[in-house]
Coordinates of C-alpha atoms and ligand atoms in Angstrom, one line a residue:
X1 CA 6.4 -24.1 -3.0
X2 CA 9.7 -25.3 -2.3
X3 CA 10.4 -27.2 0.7
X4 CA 12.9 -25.8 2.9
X5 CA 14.6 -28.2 5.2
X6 CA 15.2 -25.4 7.8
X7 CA 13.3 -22.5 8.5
X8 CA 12.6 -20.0 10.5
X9 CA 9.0 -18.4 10.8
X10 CA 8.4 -14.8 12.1
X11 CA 4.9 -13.9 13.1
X12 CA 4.7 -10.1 12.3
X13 CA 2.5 -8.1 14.9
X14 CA 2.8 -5.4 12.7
X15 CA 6.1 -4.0 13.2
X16 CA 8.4 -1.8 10.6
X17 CA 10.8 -4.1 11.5
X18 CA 9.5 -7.4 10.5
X19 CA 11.3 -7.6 7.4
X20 CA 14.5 -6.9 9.3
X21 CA 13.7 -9.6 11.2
X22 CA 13.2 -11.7 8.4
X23 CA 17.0 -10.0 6.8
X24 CA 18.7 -11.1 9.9
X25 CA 17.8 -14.6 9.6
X26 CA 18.9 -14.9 6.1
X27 CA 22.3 -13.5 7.4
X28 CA 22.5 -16.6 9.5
X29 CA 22.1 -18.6 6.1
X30 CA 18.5 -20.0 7.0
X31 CA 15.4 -19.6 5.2
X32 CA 12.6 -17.6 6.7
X33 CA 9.2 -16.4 6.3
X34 CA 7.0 -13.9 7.4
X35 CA 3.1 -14.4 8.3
X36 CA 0.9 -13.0 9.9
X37 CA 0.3 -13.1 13.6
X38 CA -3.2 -15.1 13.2
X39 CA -1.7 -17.7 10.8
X40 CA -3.6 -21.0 12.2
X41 CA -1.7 -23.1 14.3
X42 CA -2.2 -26.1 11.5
X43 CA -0.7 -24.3 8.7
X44 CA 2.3 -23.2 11.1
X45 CA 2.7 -27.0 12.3
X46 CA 2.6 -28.1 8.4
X47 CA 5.4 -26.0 7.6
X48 CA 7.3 -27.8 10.4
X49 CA 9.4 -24.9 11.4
X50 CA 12.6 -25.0 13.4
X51 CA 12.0 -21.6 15.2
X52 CA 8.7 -18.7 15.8
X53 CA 10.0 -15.2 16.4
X54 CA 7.4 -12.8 17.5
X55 CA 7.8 -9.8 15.8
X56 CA 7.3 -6.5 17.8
X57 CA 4.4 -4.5 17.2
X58 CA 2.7 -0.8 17.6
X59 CA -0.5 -2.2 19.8
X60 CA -0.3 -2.2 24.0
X61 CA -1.3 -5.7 24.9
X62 CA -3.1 -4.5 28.0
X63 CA -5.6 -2.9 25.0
X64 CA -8.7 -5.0 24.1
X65 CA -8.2 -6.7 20.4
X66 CA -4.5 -6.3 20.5
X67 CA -3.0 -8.9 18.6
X68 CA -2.6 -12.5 19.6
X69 CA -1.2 -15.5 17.9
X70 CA -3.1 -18.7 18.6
X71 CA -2.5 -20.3 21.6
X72 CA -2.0 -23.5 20.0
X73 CA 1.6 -22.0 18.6
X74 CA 3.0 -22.4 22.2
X75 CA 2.4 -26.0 22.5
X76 CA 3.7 -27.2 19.4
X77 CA 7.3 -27.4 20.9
X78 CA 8.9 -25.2 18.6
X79 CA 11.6 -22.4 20.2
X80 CA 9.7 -19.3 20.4
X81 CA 12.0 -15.8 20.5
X82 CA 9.5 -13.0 21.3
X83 CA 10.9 -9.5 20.8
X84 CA 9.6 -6.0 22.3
X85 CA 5.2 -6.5 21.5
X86 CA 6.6 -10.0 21.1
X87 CA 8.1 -10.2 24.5
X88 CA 4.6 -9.0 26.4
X89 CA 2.3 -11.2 24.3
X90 CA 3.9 -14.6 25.1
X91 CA 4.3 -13.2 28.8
X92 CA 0.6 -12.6 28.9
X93 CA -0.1 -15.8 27.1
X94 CA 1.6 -18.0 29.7
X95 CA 0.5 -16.2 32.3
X96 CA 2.7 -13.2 33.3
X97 CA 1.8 -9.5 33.6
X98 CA 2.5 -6.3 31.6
X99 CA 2.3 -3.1 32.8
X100 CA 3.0 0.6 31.8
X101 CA 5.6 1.8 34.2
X102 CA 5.7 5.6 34.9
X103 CA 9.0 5.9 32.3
X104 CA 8.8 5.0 28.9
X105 CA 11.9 3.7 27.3
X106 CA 13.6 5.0 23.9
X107 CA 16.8 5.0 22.4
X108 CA 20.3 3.5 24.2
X109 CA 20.5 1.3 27.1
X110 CA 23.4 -0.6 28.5
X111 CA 23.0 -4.8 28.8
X112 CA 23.0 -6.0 32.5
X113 CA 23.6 -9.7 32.0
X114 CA 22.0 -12.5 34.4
X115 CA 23.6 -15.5 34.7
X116 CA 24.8 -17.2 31.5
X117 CA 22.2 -17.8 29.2
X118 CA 22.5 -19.4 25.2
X119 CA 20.7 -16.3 24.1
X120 CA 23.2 -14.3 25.0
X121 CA 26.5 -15.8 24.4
X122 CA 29.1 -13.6 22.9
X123 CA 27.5 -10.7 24.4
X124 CA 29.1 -9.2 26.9
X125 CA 27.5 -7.0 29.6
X126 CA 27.3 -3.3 28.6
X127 CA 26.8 -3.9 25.1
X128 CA 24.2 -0.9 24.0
X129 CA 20.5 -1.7 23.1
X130 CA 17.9 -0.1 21.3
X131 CA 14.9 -0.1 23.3
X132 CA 11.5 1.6 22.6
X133 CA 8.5 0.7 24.3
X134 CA 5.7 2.3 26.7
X135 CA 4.9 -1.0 28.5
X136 CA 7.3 -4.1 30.4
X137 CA 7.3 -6.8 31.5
X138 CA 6.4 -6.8 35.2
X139 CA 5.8 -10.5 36.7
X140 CA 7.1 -13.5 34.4
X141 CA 5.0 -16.4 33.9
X142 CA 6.2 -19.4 35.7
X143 CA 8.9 -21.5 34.5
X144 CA 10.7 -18.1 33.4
X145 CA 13.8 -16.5 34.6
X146 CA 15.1 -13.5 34.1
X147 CA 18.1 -13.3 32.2
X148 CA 19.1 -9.5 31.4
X149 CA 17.9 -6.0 32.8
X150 CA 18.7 -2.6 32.1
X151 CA 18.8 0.7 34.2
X152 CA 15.3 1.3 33.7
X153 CA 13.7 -2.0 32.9
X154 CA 14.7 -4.6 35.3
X155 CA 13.0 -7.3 33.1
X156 CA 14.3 -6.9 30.2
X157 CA 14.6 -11.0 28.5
X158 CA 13.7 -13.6 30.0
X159 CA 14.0 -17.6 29.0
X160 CA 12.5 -20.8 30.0
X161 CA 14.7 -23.2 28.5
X162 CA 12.5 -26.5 29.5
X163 CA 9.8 -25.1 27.1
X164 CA 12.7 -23.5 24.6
X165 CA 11.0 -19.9 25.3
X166 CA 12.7 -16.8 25.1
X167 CA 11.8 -12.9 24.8
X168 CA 13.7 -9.5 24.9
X169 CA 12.4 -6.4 25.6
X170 CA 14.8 -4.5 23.0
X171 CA 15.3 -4.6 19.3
X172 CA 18.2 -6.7 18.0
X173 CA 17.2 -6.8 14.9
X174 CA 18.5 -2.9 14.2
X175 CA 21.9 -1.8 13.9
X176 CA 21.9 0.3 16.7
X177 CA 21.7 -2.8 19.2
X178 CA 25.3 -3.9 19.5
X179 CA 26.0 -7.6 18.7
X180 CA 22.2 -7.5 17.9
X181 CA 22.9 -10.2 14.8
X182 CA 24.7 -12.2 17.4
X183 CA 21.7 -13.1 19.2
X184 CA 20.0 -13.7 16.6
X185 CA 22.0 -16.0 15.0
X186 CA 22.1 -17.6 18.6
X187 CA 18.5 -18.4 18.3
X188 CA 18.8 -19.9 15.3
X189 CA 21.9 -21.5 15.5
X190 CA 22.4 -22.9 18.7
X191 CA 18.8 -22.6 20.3
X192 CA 17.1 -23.8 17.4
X193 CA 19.8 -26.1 15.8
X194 CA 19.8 -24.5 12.4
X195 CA 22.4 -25.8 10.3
X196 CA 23.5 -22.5 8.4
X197 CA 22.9 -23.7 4.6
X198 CA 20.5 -21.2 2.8
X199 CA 21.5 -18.8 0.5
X200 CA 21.1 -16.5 -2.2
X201 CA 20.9 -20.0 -4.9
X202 CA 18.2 -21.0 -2.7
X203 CA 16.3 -17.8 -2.8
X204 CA 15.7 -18.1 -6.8
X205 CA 14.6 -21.6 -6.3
X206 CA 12.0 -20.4 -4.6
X207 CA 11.4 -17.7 -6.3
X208 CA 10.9 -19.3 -9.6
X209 CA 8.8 -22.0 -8.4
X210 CA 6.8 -18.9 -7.3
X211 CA 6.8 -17.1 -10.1
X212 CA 6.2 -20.7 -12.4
X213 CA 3.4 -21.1 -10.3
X214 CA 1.6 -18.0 -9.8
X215 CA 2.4 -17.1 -13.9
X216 CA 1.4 -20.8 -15.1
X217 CA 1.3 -20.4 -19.2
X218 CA 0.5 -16.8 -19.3
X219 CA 2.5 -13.3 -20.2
X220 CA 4.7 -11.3 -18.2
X221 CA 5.5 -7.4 -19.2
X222 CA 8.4 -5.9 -17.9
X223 CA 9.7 -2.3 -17.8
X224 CA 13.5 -2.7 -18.5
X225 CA 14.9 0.6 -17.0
X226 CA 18.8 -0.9 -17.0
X227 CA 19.1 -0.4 -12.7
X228 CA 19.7 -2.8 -10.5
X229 CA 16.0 -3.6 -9.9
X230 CA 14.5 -3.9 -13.3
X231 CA 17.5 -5.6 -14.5
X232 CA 17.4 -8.1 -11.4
X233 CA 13.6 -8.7 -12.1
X234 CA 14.1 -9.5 -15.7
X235 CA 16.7 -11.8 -15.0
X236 CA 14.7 -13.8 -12.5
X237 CA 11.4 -14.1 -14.6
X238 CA 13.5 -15.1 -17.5
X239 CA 15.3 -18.3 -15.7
X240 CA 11.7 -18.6 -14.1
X241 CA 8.9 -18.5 -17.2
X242 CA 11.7 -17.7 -20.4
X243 CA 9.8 -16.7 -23.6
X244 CA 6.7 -15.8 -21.4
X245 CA 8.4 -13.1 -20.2
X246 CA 8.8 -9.8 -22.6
X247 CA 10.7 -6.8 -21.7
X248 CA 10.5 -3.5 -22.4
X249 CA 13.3 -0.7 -22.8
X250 CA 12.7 3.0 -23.7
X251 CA 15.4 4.8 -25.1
X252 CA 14.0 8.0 -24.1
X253 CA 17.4 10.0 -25.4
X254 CA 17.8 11.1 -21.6
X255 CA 20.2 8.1 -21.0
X256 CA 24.1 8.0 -20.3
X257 CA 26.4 7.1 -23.1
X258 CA 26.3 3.8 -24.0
X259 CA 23.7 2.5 -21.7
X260 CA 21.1 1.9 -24.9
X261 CA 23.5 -0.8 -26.2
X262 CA 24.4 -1.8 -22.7
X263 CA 20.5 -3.3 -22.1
X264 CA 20.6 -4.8 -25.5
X265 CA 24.1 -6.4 -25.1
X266 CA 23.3 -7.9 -21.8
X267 CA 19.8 -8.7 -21.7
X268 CA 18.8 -9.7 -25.7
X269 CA 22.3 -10.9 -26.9
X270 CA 23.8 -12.6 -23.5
X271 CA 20.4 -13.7 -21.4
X272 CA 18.3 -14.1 -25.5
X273 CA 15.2 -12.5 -23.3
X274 CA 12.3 -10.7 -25.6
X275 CA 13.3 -7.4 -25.8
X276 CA 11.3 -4.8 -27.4
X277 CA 13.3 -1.6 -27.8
X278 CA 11.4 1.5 -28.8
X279 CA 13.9 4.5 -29.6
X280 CA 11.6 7.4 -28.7
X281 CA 14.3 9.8 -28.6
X282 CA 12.8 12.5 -30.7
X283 CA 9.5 12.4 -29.4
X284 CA 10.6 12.9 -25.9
X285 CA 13.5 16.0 -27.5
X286 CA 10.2 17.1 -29.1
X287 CA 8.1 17.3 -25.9
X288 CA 11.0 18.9 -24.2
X289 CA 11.8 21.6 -26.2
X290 CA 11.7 24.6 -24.5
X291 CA 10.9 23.7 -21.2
X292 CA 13.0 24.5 -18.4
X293 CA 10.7 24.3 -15.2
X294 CA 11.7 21.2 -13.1
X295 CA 8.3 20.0 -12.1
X296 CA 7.2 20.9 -16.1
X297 CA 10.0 18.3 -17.3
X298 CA 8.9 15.7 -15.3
X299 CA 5.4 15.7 -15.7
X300 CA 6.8 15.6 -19.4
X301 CA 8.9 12.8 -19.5
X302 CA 6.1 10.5 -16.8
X303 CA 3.6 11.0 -19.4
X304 CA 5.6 10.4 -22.6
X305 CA 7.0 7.3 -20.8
X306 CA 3.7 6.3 -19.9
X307 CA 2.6 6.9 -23.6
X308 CA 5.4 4.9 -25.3
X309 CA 5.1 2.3 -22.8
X310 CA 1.6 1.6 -23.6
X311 CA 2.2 1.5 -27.2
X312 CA 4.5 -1.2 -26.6
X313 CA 2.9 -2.7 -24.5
X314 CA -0.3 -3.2 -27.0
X315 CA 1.9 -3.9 -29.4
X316 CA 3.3 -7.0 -28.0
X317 CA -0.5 -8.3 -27.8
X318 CA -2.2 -9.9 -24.6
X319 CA -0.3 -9.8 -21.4
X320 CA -1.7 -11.0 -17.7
X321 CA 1.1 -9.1 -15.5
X322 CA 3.5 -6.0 -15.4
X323 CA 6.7 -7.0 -13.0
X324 CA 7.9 -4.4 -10.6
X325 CA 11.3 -4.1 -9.4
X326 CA 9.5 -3.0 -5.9
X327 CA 12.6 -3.4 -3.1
X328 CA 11.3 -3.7 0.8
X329 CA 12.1 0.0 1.2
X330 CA 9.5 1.2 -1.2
X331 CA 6.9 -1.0 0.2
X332 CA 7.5 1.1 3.5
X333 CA 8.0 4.2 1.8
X334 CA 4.8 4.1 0.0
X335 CA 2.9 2.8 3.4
X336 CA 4.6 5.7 5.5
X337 CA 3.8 8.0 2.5
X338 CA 0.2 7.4 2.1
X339 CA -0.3 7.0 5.8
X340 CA 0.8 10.6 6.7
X341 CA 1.3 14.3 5.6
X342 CA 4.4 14.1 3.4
X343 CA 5.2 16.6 1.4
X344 CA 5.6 16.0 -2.4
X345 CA 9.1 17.4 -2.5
X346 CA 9.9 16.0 -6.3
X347 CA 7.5 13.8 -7.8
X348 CA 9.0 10.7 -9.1
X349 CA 7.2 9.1 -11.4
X350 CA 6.4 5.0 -12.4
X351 CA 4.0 3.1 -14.5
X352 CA 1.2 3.3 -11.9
X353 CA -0.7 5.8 -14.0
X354 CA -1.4 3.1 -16.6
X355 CA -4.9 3.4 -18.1
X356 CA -7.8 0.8 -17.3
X357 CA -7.7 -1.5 -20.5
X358 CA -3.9 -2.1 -19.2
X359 CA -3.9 -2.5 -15.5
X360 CA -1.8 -6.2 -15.3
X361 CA -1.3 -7.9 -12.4
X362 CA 1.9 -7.1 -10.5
X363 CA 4.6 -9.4 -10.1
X364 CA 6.7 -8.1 -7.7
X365 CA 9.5 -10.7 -7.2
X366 CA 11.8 -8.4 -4.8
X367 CA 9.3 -6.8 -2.5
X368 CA 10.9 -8.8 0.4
X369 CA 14.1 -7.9 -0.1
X370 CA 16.9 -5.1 0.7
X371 CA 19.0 -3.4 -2.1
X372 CA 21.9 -4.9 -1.3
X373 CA 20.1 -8.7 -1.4
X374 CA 19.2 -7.6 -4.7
X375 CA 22.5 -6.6 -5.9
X376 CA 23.8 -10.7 -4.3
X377 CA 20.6 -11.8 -5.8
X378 CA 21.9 -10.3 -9.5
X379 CA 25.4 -11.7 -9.1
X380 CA 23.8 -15.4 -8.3
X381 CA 21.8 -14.7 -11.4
X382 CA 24.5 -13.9 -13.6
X383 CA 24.2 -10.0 -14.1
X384 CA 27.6 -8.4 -14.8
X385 CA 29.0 -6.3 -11.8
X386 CA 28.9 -3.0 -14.1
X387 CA 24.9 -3.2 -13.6
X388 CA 24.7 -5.3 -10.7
X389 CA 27.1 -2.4 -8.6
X390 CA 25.4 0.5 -10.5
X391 CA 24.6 3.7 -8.8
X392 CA 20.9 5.1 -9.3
X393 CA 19.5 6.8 -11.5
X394 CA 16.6 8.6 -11.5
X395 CA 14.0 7.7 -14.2
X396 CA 13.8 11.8 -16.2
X397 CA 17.6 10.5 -16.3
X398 CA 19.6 13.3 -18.0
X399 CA 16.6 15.7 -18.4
X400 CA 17.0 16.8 -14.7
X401 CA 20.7 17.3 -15.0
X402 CA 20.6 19.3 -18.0
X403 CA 19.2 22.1 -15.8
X404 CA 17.9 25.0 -17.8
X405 CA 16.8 23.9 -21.5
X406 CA 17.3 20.6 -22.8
X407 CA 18.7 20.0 -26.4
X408 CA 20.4 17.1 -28.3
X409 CA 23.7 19.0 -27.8
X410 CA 23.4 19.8 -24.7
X411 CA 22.9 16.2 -23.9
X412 CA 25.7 15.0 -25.8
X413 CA 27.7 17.2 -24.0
X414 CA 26.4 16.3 -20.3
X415 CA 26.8 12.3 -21.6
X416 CA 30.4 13.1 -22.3
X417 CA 31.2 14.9 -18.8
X418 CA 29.3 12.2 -17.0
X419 CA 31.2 9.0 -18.6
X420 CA 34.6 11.1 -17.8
X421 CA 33.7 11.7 -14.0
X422 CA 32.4 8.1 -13.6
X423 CA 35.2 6.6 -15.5
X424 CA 38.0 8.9 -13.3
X425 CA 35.8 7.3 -10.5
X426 CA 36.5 4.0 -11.3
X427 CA 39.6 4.6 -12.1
X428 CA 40.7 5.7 -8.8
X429 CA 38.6 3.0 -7.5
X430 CA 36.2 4.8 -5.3
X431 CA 32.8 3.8 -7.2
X432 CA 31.7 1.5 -4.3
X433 CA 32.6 4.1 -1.7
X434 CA 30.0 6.4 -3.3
X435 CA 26.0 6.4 -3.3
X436 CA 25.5 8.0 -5.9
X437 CA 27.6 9.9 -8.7
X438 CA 26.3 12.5 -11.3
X439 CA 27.4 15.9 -13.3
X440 CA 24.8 18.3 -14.1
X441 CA 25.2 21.2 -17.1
X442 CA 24.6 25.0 -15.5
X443 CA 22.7 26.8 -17.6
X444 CA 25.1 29.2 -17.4
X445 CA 28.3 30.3 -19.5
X446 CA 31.7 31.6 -18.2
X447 CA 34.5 33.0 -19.8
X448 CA 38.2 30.8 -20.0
X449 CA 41.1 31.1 -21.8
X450 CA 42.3 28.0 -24.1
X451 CA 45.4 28.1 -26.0
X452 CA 45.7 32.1 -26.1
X453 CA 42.2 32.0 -27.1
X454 CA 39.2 33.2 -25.1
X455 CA 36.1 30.8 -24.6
X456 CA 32.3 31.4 -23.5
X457 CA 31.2 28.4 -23.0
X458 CA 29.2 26.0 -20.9
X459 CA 29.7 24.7 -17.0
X460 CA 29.3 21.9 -15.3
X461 CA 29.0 20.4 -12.0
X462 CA 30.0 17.2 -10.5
X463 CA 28.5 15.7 -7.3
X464 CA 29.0 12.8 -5.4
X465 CA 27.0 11.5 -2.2
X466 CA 27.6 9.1 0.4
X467 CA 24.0 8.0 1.8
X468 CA 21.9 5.1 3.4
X469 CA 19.4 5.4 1.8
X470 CA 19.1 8.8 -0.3
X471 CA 16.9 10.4 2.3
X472 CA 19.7 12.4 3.6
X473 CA 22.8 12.2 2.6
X474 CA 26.7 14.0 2.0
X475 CA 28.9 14.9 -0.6
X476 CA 31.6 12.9 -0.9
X477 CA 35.2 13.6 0.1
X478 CA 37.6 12.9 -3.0
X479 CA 41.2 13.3 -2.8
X480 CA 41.9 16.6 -4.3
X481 CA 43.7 14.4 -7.3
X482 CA 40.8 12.8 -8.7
X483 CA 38.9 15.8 -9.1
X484 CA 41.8 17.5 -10.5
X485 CA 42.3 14.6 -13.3
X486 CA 38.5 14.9 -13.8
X487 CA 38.2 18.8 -14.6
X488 CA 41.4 18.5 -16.8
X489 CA 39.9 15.8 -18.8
X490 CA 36.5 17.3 -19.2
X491 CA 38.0 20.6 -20.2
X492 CA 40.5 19.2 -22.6
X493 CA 38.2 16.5 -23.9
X494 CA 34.9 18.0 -24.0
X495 CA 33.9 20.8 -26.7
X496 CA 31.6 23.1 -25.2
X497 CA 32.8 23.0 -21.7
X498 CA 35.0 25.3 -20.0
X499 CA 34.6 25.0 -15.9
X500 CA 34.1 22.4 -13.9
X501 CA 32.0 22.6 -10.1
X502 CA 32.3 20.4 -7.5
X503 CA 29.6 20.5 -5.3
X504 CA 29.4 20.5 -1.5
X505 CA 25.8 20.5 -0.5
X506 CA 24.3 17.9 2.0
X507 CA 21.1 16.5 1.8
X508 CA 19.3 18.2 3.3
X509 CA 19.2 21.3 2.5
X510 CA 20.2 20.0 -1.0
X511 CA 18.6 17.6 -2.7
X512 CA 20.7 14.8 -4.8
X513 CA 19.7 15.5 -7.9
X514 CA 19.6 19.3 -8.9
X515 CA 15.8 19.4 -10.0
Ligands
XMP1 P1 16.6 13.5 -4.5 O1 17.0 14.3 -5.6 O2 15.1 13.6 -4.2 O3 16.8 12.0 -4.9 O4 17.4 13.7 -3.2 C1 16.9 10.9 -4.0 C2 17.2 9.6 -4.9 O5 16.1 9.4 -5.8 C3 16.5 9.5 -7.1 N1 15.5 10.2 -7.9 C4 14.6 9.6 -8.7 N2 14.5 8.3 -9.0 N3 12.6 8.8 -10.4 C5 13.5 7.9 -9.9 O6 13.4 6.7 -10.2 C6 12.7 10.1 -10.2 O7 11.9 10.9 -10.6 C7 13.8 10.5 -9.2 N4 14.1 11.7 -8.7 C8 15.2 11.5 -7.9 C9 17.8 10.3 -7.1 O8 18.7 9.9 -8.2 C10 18.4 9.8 -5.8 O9 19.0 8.5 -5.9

């Protein structure tokens, strides 16, 4: 482990948001960690942080068994910043009361300032809040005074500055508090003297020594997909354990153009990594053939991936871990998804349907992490921007874009409209503006006229979404120019093609992809 001069520790109570939290504090360029909220006071003195921010949490700490840090924690002279669960467990700690008013508080509320407190500086009454809690604050302990209220919560933070002690009521960590990074960065800047000097550099230091350690002289197998994650992974586990590290890419003939010799360019002839490269083209054309049922495609191309990826896998000989490109978003995704009734709308598929003699320990270097710290992460590691930047792509790649039945020419075709829209993207300069970019292949034909001569042939359609997070999302507004200079190209340039869709659907109703 490495040690960090300055850090910031954030107990997690359970909250969704800890990780924010956590995201916000690297933003102010100072290293922190998340633990949980019964950590012993001896291993949090050992770490000798500079600040403790209570996390909030789902529990009501009027309920017996709700969460509590140890007590210890509050007399180890550290700042503390308690926020919403946070807020009520260091009241109740020190002595003060919670109680479940009549009106529970959700969504907007307007900052009422009192007095002129460090917390708040920069942040002037009426800035909006993002509140959401059943119980408040209603007698402090003593030593505290009340520093901000809203319409319906008159105690809404509250500091004792002897005993560096401070808690809000609302959520600064989410965007939808105003100046919410502000007061964060207040903590740890002014309240807890943190020098701002972390940074991306210092996030693969640790990560390696991680990695070093937990790998020690063993194997690591990665699936090299050519995103952003996969790519990022590989690149970290190859500064971290070099030659113990083998990855590898299936070229599953459902890829873009290029992007085969793209991998190998970057990652076996510029980073030298072990790269095993199994072209499995035909055997997934093979599988395919015939099939035009979304869900049937695939289930197809999971198992054949699955299939090729063990065989590669056995061929490379023992190996102790598989390494996930697993964001922070997933990690919730997969918590929320498990934990309630969602509906498989599409179902994506990974490696976790390995069989027994090949379940490896995951590595999963970027679980604690947001997609665009991954995408700073991969320039600090040396990643070109053409991957590091790259939209996603969905793993059946071109098979669920080549709607209706897939061939080789087919797919040649859909390759050759895609690299024309992306490249007219990119040309225009509008790649970074967009979520996500992609052309589909109808399986339709229409009729055209091309010089005097009347065509049947194929149509595509281009799309292009703005989104967050691809849960919902919109199509994207392009100057009427680029789309023109796209649908001339593809016409002239591409055999086969004869009409060119632009589609307007949001999601929802639509999804991104077409299947
Ligand atoms: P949809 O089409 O569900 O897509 O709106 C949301 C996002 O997920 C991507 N996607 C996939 N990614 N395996 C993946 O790795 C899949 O099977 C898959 N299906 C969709 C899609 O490209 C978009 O970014």
């Amino acid at each position: 482990m490495i040690d960090h001069e300055q850090m910031i520790i954030v107990l997690d109570f359970g909250a969704q948001y800890s990780q924010l939290i956590a995201r916000r504090v690297r933003e102010c360029h100072v290293y922190s960690q998340i633990l949980p909220f019964n950590t012993p006071v001896e291993q949090i003195r050992a770490l000798r942080p500079d600040g403790i921010i209570f996390s909030g949490g789902p529990a009501s700490v009027r309920a017996e068994g709700s969460p509590r840090p140890e007590q210890g924690i509050l007399e180890l002279g550290i700042p503390v910043l308690g926020i919403c669960y946070g807020l009520q467990v260091l009241s109740v700690m020190l002595g003060g009361s919670v109680e479940r008013p009549e009106r529970r508080e959700y969504g907007h509320a307007a900052l009422e300032k009192i007095g002129e407190s460090a917390l708040f500086r920069e942040i002037p009454t009426g800035t909006h809040l993002w509140m959401s809690h059943g119980d408040s604050v209603q007698v402090m302990p003593d030593g505290f005074s009340c520093i901000a209220s809203t319409g319906n919560c008159p105690i809404t933070a509250i500091e004792d500055t002897a005993r560096g002690m401070y808690g809000v009521q609302f959520h600064p960590e989410v965007v939808h508090t105003e100046h919410g990074s502000v007061l964060i960065s207040n903590f740890v800047h002014t309240i807890c003297g943190c020098t701002p000097s972390w940074s991306m550099g210092s996030f693969v230091d640790t990560a390696v020594a991680d990695i070093q350690q937990k790998v020690g002289d063993r194997t690591v197998l990665c699936g090299l997909s050519g995103g952003v994650d996969s790519s990022v992974v590989a690149a970290l586990l190859h500064k971290a354990i070099g030659d113990q590290l083998v990855c590898v890419f299936v070229n599953n003939g459902l890829l873009r153009k290029g992007e085969a010799d793209l991998v190998i360019k970057v990652f076996r002839d510029h980073f030298h990594i072990r790269l095993q490269y199994a072209d499995a083209e035909q055997r997934f054309l093979s599988a395919l053939e015939g099939v035009s049922e979304p869900e049937a495609k695939r289930k197809i191309i999971g198992r054949e991936f699955i299939e090729v990826f063990e065989q590669e896998a056995r061929a490379i000989g023992h190996v102790d871990f598989l390494a996930q490109g697993t964001l922070y978003p997933d990690v919730i995704e997969s918590i929320s998804a498990n934990g309630g009734p969602s509906a498989t709308i599409k179902s994506h598929h990974n490696v976790g349907g390995l069989p027994e003699d090949l379940r490896f320990e995951l590595i999963e270097p970027l679980r604690e992490l947001f997609k665009d710290e991954v995408r700073i992460l991969g320039r600090e590691l040396g990643l070109p921007e053409d991957i590091v930047n790259r939209h996603p792509f969905p793993g059946p790649g071109l098979g669920i874009r080549c709607i209706g039945e897939i061939t080789k020419e087919r797919l040649d075709t859909l390759r050759d409209v895609d690299a024309i829209f992306i490249e007219e993207i990119r040309n225009a300069d509008l790649y970074g503006d967009i979520w996500q970019a992609l052309a589909c292949l109808l399986p339709v034909k229409s009729v055209g006229v091309q010089g005097d001569e009347r065509t049947y042939e194929e149509v595509c359609s281009l799309r292009a979404v703005t989104s967050e997070d691809a849960m919902t999302a919109d199509w994207f507004r392009f100057p009427p120019e680029v789309l023109q200079q796209a649908s001339n190209r593809i016409c002239n340039e591409v055999a086969h093609v004869n009409r060119v869709l632009y589609d307007i659907t949001s999601k929802p109703p639509g999804t991104v992809e077409w299947e």
